[in-house]
Amino acid sequence: MELYKDHTQSPKKRAQDLLARMTIDEKMAQVTSAYAGFAKIDDDIKNGIGELPTLRMVGFKTLKEALKWRDNLQKRVLANSPHKIPATFHMEGLCGAYIPGATSFPAGISRGASWDPELERRIGEVVSRQERALGITRILAPVLDISRDSRMGRQGETYGEDPTISATLGSEFTKGIQNSHSQGLKADAVAKHFLGFHNAQGGIHGANSDTPPRLLQEIYGKSFQAAISNAHLKGVMPCYASINGEPASSSKPLMTGLLRDEMGFDGVVVADYSSVSNVHKVQKLYNSLEEAGLHCMAAGVDSELPERDAYNEQLKEQFENGTADIEILNKAVLRNLESKFRMGLFEQPFVVINSRLNFHNRKINRLLVKVPWNH
């Protein structure tokens, strides 16, 4: 039996074994995403796919309808993947899941005023449990930005201005998301937005952030370091901004030097939506999308979201002909595969419909969450 099919082996060993068996087409599929529900999805998943957004679920009337949509997509992905690699499904999670009947929570700035780490962990548990019930295992939360400029329109997502509050509550939210499992599935938290996003010039979204290294690490990096060290954070999303003149998504000193080498992060870095292509289209760096894509992947961005744009066919050709170092791709694929084995997706690619799908049959205080669901 192939080692990657042996569930008694570690996720890393299974990922290494599977990686050695894959073609470049399969590898490129694992570092990309696709908008599910559009006509071109069949072409996007012709070699499988790394992950799929689930924002469409908000439009369904019932949970069973949403689950059927999710599992039908997974069946199509597996049918097209030569090694039957399941897709990861991702969704926002800061204020709850975008799912019919799911619990809605106050924004981060309100929860920061609670000064209640245990409450924050329980909120994370509920969000994780509700999303896992529909097979969603990559949760785009918590927001660990430090906000000290009220002109920034996304201030409400943050826990506020204090890095200690953000570090404490963000770590507990991460534990709530990651430290439980049901139906064989575990979820990864994706903390965002790395790093110094809210220190952008003029409080403008995605503008350059002139932030000295000490301030960057001790203030804006503290909550990320805490989540990594204290909660074993497994996902990070870079910010849209340029940090001291260099786009975060293409910054190797930031995404590898600081995040991985100094902070000790060992999980998956996923792009903020269109942030990889923005390096070329908006921030006007490099001569082509594929060149920007190569720099972002080399910097440490393991997955382009929400669809394939810069991690494209032209970049694949560079890996094939040796113009680009294949080890850059291999590192990104390995991290994505390891996360899928860790989540339990290979053993449980589909979700069993049961009573947990009726969120309303559990009486949860929507603000205080005094008693987490039993399962």
Short mmCIF file of C-alpha atoms in Angstrom, two decimals:
data_model
loop_
_atom_site.label_atom_id
_atom_site.label_comp_id
_atom_site.label_asym_id
_atom_site.label_seq_id
_atom_site.Cartn_x
_atom_site.Cartn_y
_atom_site.Cartn_z
CA MET A 1 0.00 0.00 0.00
CA GLU A 2 1.19 3.51 -0.79
CA LEU A 3 2.45 5.24 2.36
CA TYR A 4 0.17 8.25 1.84
CA LYS A 5 -2.89 5.99 2.18
CA ASP A 6 -1.75 4.74 5.61
CA HIS A 7 -3.57 6.80 8.24
CA THR A 8 -1.20 5.58 10.97
CA GLN A 9 1.65 7.58 9.44
CA SER A 10 2.25 11.24 10.28
CA PRO A 11 0.71 13.91 8.03
CA LYS A 12 4.20 15.03 6.99
CA LYS A 13 5.32 11.52 5.94
CA ARG A 14 2.09 10.96 4.04
CA ALA A 15 2.45 14.30 2.29
CA GLN A 16 6.06 13.60 1.31
CA ASP A 17 5.11 10.23 -0.15
CA LEU A 18 2.21 11.65 -2.14
CA LEU A 19 4.24 14.60 -3.41
CA ALA A 20 6.80 12.25 -4.94
CA ARG A 21 4.04 10.59 -7.01
CA MET A 22 2.47 13.75 -8.45
CA THR A 23 2.83 15.38 -11.86
CA ILE A 24 3.42 19.11 -12.24
CA ASP A 25 -0.21 19.51 -13.38
CA GLU A 26 -1.39 17.94 -10.14
CA LYS A 27 1.00 20.06 -8.09
CA MET A 28 -0.15 23.30 -9.69
CA ALA A 29 -3.75 22.33 -8.95
CA GLN A 30 -2.93 22.03 -5.26
CA VAL A 31 -1.71 25.64 -4.95
CA THR A 32 -4.81 27.14 -6.57
CA SER A 33 -8.47 27.71 -5.85
CA ALA A 34 -11.59 28.28 -7.95
CA TYR A 35 -14.94 29.99 -7.59
CA ALA A 36 -17.36 27.10 -7.26
CA GLY A 37 -20.63 27.32 -9.13
CA PHE A 38 -19.37 29.02 -12.29
CA ALA A 39 -19.18 27.50 -15.76
CA LYS A 40 -15.40 27.29 -15.89
CA ILE A 41 -15.17 25.20 -12.71
CA ASP A 42 -14.81 22.01 -14.77
CA ASP A 43 -11.65 23.32 -16.39
CA ASP A 44 -10.34 24.60 -13.05
CA ILE A 45 -10.64 21.18 -11.40
CA LYS A 46 -9.46 19.02 -14.30
CA ASN A 47 -6.46 17.89 -12.21
CA GLY A 48 -8.16 18.32 -8.85
CA ILE A 49 -7.93 21.55 -6.87
CA GLY A 50 -6.28 22.81 -3.72
CA GLU A 51 -9.30 24.46 -2.14
CA LEU A 52 -12.70 25.94 -2.84
CA PRO A 53 -14.56 28.94 -1.39
CA THR A 54 -17.96 28.30 0.19
CA LEU A 55 -19.42 31.81 0.28
CA ARG A 56 -22.20 30.60 -2.01
CA MET A 57 -23.66 28.72 0.96
CA VAL A 58 -25.12 31.94 2.30
CA GLY A 59 -27.68 31.83 -0.52
CA PHE A 60 -29.05 28.38 0.27
CA LYS A 61 -32.28 28.00 2.20
CA THR A 62 -31.40 24.85 4.10
CA LEU A 63 -28.28 23.27 5.53
CA LYS A 64 -28.92 20.03 3.67
CA GLU A 65 -28.98 21.97 0.41
CA ALA A 66 -25.64 23.58 1.28
CA LEU A 67 -24.12 20.24 2.26
CA LYS A 68 -25.33 18.55 -0.91
CA TRP A 69 -23.69 21.33 -2.96
CA ARG A 70 -20.43 20.93 -1.06
CA ASP A 71 -20.28 17.14 -1.34
CA ASN A 72 -21.19 17.17 -5.03
CA LEU A 73 -18.24 19.49 -5.64
CA GLN A 74 -15.97 17.21 -3.65
CA LYS A 75 -17.10 14.22 -5.74
CA ARG A 76 -16.20 16.10 -8.93
CA VAL A 77 -12.80 17.08 -7.52
CA LEU A 78 -11.98 13.50 -6.51
CA ALA A 79 -13.12 12.15 -9.87
CA ASN A 80 -10.66 14.46 -11.65
CA SER A 81 -7.72 14.01 -9.28
CA PRO A 82 -5.40 11.15 -10.35
CA HIS A 83 -4.46 10.48 -6.72
CA LYS A 84 -7.93 11.26 -5.33
CA ILE A 85 -6.78 14.32 -3.39
CA PRO A 86 -9.76 16.01 -1.75
CA ALA A 87 -10.30 19.76 -1.84
CA THR A 88 -10.15 21.91 1.26
CA PHE A 89 -13.21 24.15 1.67
CA HIS A 90 -12.75 27.58 3.25
CA MET A 91 -15.07 30.22 4.70
CA GLU A 92 -14.92 33.39 6.74
CA GLY A 93 -15.32 32.91 10.48
CA LEU A 94 -14.71 36.15 12.35
CA CYS A 95 -18.36 36.71 13.29
CA GLY A 96 -19.61 33.22 12.57
CA ALA A 97 -20.21 31.11 9.49
CA TYR A 98 -22.02 32.34 6.38
CA ILE A 99 -24.40 29.39 6.66
CA PRO A 100 -28.22 29.31 7.01
CA GLY A 101 -29.10 29.24 10.68
CA ALA A 102 -25.54 29.67 11.95
CA THR A 103 -24.82 31.74 15.04
CA SER A 104 -23.82 35.36 14.45
CA PHE A 105 -21.41 36.98 16.90
CA PRO A 106 -20.37 40.59 17.54
CA ALA A 107 -17.42 41.95 15.61
CA GLY A 108 -13.89 41.76 16.98
CA ILE A 109 -13.87 45.30 18.34
CA SER A 110 -16.92 44.46 20.51
CA ARG A 111 -15.52 41.15 21.69
CA GLY A 112 -12.25 42.88 22.57
CA ALA A 113 -14.25 44.93 25.08
CA SER A 114 -15.28 41.72 26.85
CA TRP A 115 -11.79 41.12 28.29
CA ASP A 116 -12.86 37.46 28.42
CA PRO A 117 -10.43 34.89 26.97
CA GLU A 118 -12.63 31.90 27.87
CA LEU A 119 -15.59 33.45 26.08
CA GLU A 120 -13.45 33.98 22.99
CA ARG A 121 -12.30 30.34 23.00
CA ARG A 122 -15.92 29.17 23.26
CA ILE A 123 -16.91 31.40 20.35
CA GLY A 124 -14.11 29.83 18.31
CA GLU A 125 -15.40 26.38 19.24
CA VAL A 126 -18.91 27.18 18.05
CA VAL A 127 -17.72 28.70 14.77
CA SER A 128 -15.48 25.70 14.13
CA ARG A 129 -18.17 23.17 15.00
CA GLN A 130 -20.76 24.79 12.77
CA GLU A 131 -18.40 25.08 9.80
CA ARG A 132 -17.05 21.55 10.21
CA ALA A 133 -20.63 20.29 10.19
CA LEU A 134 -20.65 21.22 6.50
CA GLY A 135 -17.13 19.99 5.79
CA ILE A 136 -15.44 23.41 5.99
CA THR A 137 -12.00 22.96 7.51
CA ARG A 138 -10.12 26.18 6.70
CA ILE A 139 -11.62 29.05 8.70
CA LEU A 140 -10.49 32.56 7.75
CA ALA A 141 -10.18 33.96 11.27
CA PRO A 142 -9.12 35.39 13.71
CA VAL A 143 -8.24 38.94 12.69
CA LEU A 144 -5.08 39.81 14.64
CA ASP A 145 -4.49 43.28 13.21
CA ILE A 146 -3.73 46.10 15.63
CA SER A 147 -5.81 49.17 14.83
CA ARG A 148 -4.65 52.60 15.96
CA ASP A 149 -6.10 54.73 13.17
CA SER A 150 -9.88 55.07 13.12
CA ARG A 151 -9.81 56.20 9.49
CA MET A 152 -9.16 52.58 8.52
CA GLY A 153 -12.54 51.23 7.43
CA ARG A 154 -11.92 47.73 8.72
CA GLN A 155 -11.19 48.76 12.29
CA GLY A 156 -14.26 46.90 13.54
CA GLU A 157 -12.73 43.54 12.60
CA THR A 158 -9.87 43.97 15.07
CA TYR A 159 -9.74 43.47 18.83
CA GLY A 160 -8.61 47.11 19.06
CA GLU A 161 -5.40 49.00 19.66
CA ASP A 162 -3.73 46.91 22.34
CA PRO A 163 -1.41 44.06 21.24
CA THR A 164 -1.74 42.21 24.57
CA ILE A 165 -5.53 42.01 24.31
CA SER A 166 -5.26 40.93 20.69
CA ALA A 167 -2.61 38.33 21.53
CA THR A 168 -4.64 36.85 24.38
CA LEU A 169 -8.06 36.78 22.72
CA GLY A 170 -6.67 35.80 19.31
CA SER A 171 -4.81 32.85 20.80
CA GLU A 172 -7.95 31.62 22.55
CA PHE A 173 -10.06 32.00 19.40
CA THR A 174 -7.42 29.98 17.53
CA LYS A 175 -7.54 27.25 20.17
CA GLY A 176 -11.33 27.15 19.90
CA ILE A 177 -11.13 26.63 16.16
CA GLN A 178 -8.31 24.10 16.08
CA ASN A 179 -8.52 22.07 19.30
CA SER A 180 -11.66 20.05 18.62
CA HIS A 181 -12.86 17.63 15.98
CA SER A 182 -16.07 15.97 14.82
CA GLN A 183 -16.86 13.37 12.18
CA GLY A 184 -13.12 12.85 11.80
CA LEU A 185 -12.48 16.44 10.70
CA LYS A 186 -10.31 19.13 12.28
CA ALA A 187 -10.16 22.77 11.21
CA ASP A 188 -7.27 25.16 10.73
CA ALA A 189 -7.53 28.80 11.75
CA VAL A 190 -6.16 31.37 9.29
CA ALA A 191 -5.02 34.48 11.16
CA LYS A 192 -4.93 37.74 9.25
CA HIS A 193 -3.66 40.14 7.99
CA PHE A 194 0.10 39.68 8.28
CA LEU A 195 1.52 42.32 9.01
CA GLY A 196 1.06 46.02 9.83
CA PHE A 197 -2.06 46.29 7.65
CA HIS A 198 -3.80 48.92 9.79
CA ASN A 199 -0.73 51.15 9.92
CA ALA A 200 -1.19 52.04 6.24
CA GLN A 201 -0.67 55.63 5.17
CA GLY A 202 -3.78 57.76 5.69
CA GLY A 203 -5.70 54.79 7.03
CA ILE A 204 -6.20 53.70 3.41
CA HIS A 205 -6.93 50.04 2.74
CA GLY A 206 -3.95 48.40 1.00
CA ALA A 207 -1.77 51.50 0.99
CA ASN A 208 1.92 51.42 1.88
CA SER A 209 2.66 50.83 5.55
CA ASP A 210 5.78 52.63 6.73
CA THR A 211 6.43 50.63 9.88
CA PRO A 212 9.90 50.35 11.46
CA PRO A 213 11.06 46.77 12.17
CA ARG A 214 10.83 47.08 15.97
CA LEU A 215 7.27 48.45 15.81
CA LEU A 216 6.36 45.82 13.23
CA GLN A 217 7.45 42.97 15.48
CA GLU A 218 6.68 44.21 18.99
CA ILE A 219 3.29 45.79 18.29
CA TYR A 220 1.86 44.44 15.03
CA GLY A 221 3.53 41.05 15.28
CA LYS A 222 2.84 40.27 18.94
CA SER A 223 -0.62 38.74 18.46
CA PHE A 224 0.59 36.54 15.58
CA GLN A 225 3.57 35.36 17.63
CA ALA A 226 1.26 34.52 20.54
CA ALA A 227 -1.11 32.54 18.31
CA ILE A 228 1.83 30.61 16.83
CA SER A 229 3.61 29.94 20.14
CA ASN A 230 0.61 29.43 22.43
CA ALA A 231 -2.10 28.05 20.11
CA HIS A 232 -0.07 26.34 17.35
CA LEU A 233 -1.70 28.45 14.65
CA LYS A 234 -1.75 26.58 11.33
CA GLY A 235 -2.83 29.25 8.85
CA VAL A 236 -1.80 32.82 8.01
CA MET A 237 -3.06 35.30 5.41
CA PRO A 238 -0.81 38.19 4.28
CA CYS A 239 -2.22 41.70 4.06
CA TYR A 240 -2.92 43.70 0.91
CA ALA A 241 -0.53 46.45 1.91
CA SER A 242 3.08 47.07 0.98
CA ILE A 243 5.29 47.02 4.05
CA ASN A 244 8.00 49.63 3.77
CA GLY A 245 7.60 49.65 0.00
CA GLU A 246 7.40 45.88 -0.61
CA PRO A 247 4.06 44.06 -1.11
CA ALA A 248 3.54 41.69 1.81
CA SER A 249 2.55 38.80 -0.46
CA SER A 250 5.82 38.89 -2.39
CA SER A 251 8.09 39.68 0.57
CA LYS A 252 10.38 36.77 1.41
CA PRO A 253 11.91 38.65 4.37
CA LEU A 254 8.41 39.03 5.81
CA MET A 255 6.68 35.75 4.84
CA THR A 256 9.65 33.43 5.31
CA GLY A 257 12.32 35.32 7.25
CA LEU A 258 10.06 36.78 9.93
CA LEU A 259 7.01 34.50 9.90
CA ARG A 260 8.66 31.09 9.50
CA ASP A 261 12.29 31.47 10.53
CA GLU A 262 11.89 33.86 13.46
CA MET A 263 8.33 33.29 14.65
CA GLY A 264 8.38 29.52 14.05
CA PHE A 265 5.23 29.24 11.94
CA ASP A 266 4.96 25.84 10.22
CA GLY A 267 1.53 25.94 8.61
CA VAL A 268 -0.01 27.12 5.33
CA VAL A 269 0.02 30.69 4.02
CA VAL A 270 -3.02 31.46 1.88
CA ALA A 271 -3.38 34.61 -0.20
CA ASP A 272 -5.94 37.24 0.59
CA TYR A 273 -8.40 37.34 -2.29
CA SER A 274 -6.56 38.50 -5.45
CA SER A 275 -3.58 39.75 -3.45
CA VAL A 276 -1.11 37.70 -5.52
CA SER A 277 -2.32 39.09 -8.84
CA ASN A 278 -2.56 42.54 -7.23
CA VAL A 279 1.23 42.57 -6.88
CA HIS A 280 1.33 42.95 -10.67
CA LYS A 281 -2.04 44.55 -11.46
CA VAL A 282 -2.33 47.05 -8.62
CA GLN A 283 1.11 47.46 -7.07
CA LYS A 284 2.70 47.36 -10.53
CA LEU A 285 5.62 45.07 -9.83
CA TYR A 286 7.20 42.56 -12.23
CA ASN A 287 6.65 42.11 -15.95
CA SER A 288 3.81 39.60 -15.87
CA LEU A 289 1.32 37.83 -13.65
CA GLU A 290 3.40 34.65 -13.65
CA GLU A 291 6.52 36.54 -12.59
CA ALA A 292 4.58 38.06 -9.70
CA GLY A 293 3.19 34.61 -8.92
CA LEU A 294 6.65 33.09 -8.78
CA HIS A 295 7.90 35.78 -6.40
CA CYS A 296 4.86 35.29 -4.13
CA MET A 297 5.25 31.52 -4.08
CA ALA A 298 8.98 31.83 -3.42
CA ALA A 299 8.22 34.30 -0.63
CA GLY A 300 6.03 31.67 1.02
CA VAL A 301 2.43 32.09 -0.22
CA ASP A 302 1.31 28.47 -0.59
CA SER A 303 -2.14 28.96 -2.11
CA GLU A 304 -3.58 31.60 -4.46
CA LEU A 305 -7.16 32.61 -3.60
CA PRO A 306 -9.88 32.81 -4.73
CA GLU A 307 -9.01 31.61 -8.23
CA ARG A 308 -6.06 30.81 -10.48
CA ASP A 309 -4.62 34.01 -11.91
CA ALA A 310 -0.88 34.37 -11.23
CA TYR A 311 -0.26 30.70 -10.39
CA ASN A 312 -1.10 30.05 -14.02
CA GLU A 313 -0.18 27.94 -17.05
CA GLN A 314 2.77 30.16 -17.91
CA LEU A 315 4.20 29.67 -14.41
CA LYS A 316 3.64 25.91 -14.74
CA GLU A 317 5.68 25.95 -17.96
CA GLN A 318 8.54 27.65 -16.12
CA PHE A 319 8.59 24.83 -13.58
CA GLU A 320 8.45 22.27 -16.39
CA ASN A 321 11.35 23.70 -18.40
CA GLY A 322 13.52 24.49 -15.38
CA THR A 323 13.33 28.29 -15.68
CA ALA A 324 11.80 28.29 -12.21
CA ASP A 325 13.10 26.11 -9.37
CA ILE A 326 10.70 23.18 -8.90
CA GLU A 327 11.52 23.12 -5.19
CA ILE A 328 9.58 26.38 -4.79
CA LEU A 329 6.45 24.58 -6.00
CA ASN A 330 7.23 21.42 -4.04
CA LYS A 331 7.42 23.33 -0.74
CA ALA A 332 4.03 24.94 -1.30
CA VAL A 333 2.39 21.68 -2.35
CA LEU A 334 3.87 19.79 0.60
CA ARG A 335 2.41 22.28 3.09
CA ASN A 336 -1.02 22.09 1.47
CA LEU A 337 -1.01 18.29 1.42
CA GLU A 338 0.14 18.06 5.01
CA SER A 339 -2.72 20.30 6.09
CA LYS A 340 -5.24 18.04 4.31
CA PHE A 341 -3.91 14.95 6.03
CA ARG A 342 -3.94 16.81 9.35
CA MET A 343 -7.55 17.91 8.80
CA GLY A 344 -8.65 14.32 8.13
CA LEU A 345 -9.94 15.05 4.62
CA PHE A 346 -8.44 11.93 3.04
CA GLU A 347 -10.31 9.69 5.48
CA GLN A 348 -13.46 11.84 5.56
CA PRO A 349 -13.84 13.76 2.26
CA PHE A 350 -17.64 13.81 2.63
CA VAL A 351 -19.91 14.76 5.51
CA VAL A 352 -22.62 12.59 7.06
CA ILE A 353 -26.02 14.30 7.33
CA ASN A 354 -27.31 14.10 10.89
CA SER A 355 -29.12 16.10 13.56
CA ARG A 356 -26.18 18.48 13.99
CA LEU A 357 -27.20 20.14 10.75
CA ASN A 358 -30.15 21.71 12.57
CA PHE A 359 -28.35 24.54 14.31
CA HIS A 360 -31.60 25.73 15.90
CA ASN A 361 -32.10 22.56 17.94
CA ARG A 362 -29.25 23.66 20.23
CA LYS A 363 -30.11 26.58 22.48
CA ILE A 364 -27.08 28.84 22.39
CA ASN A 365 -26.99 32.29 23.88
CA ARG A 366 -25.84 34.18 20.81
CA LEU A 367 -23.77 36.66 22.78
CA LEU A 368 -22.46 34.79 25.80
CA VAL A 369 -22.20 31.19 24.52
CA LYS A 370 -22.26 29.88 28.09
CA VAL A 371 -22.63 26.23 27.11
CA PRO A 372 -20.86 24.89 23.98
CA TRP A 373 -22.59 22.23 21.91
CA ASN A 374 -22.22 18.63 23.00
CA HIS A 375 -20.98 16.21 20.36
#
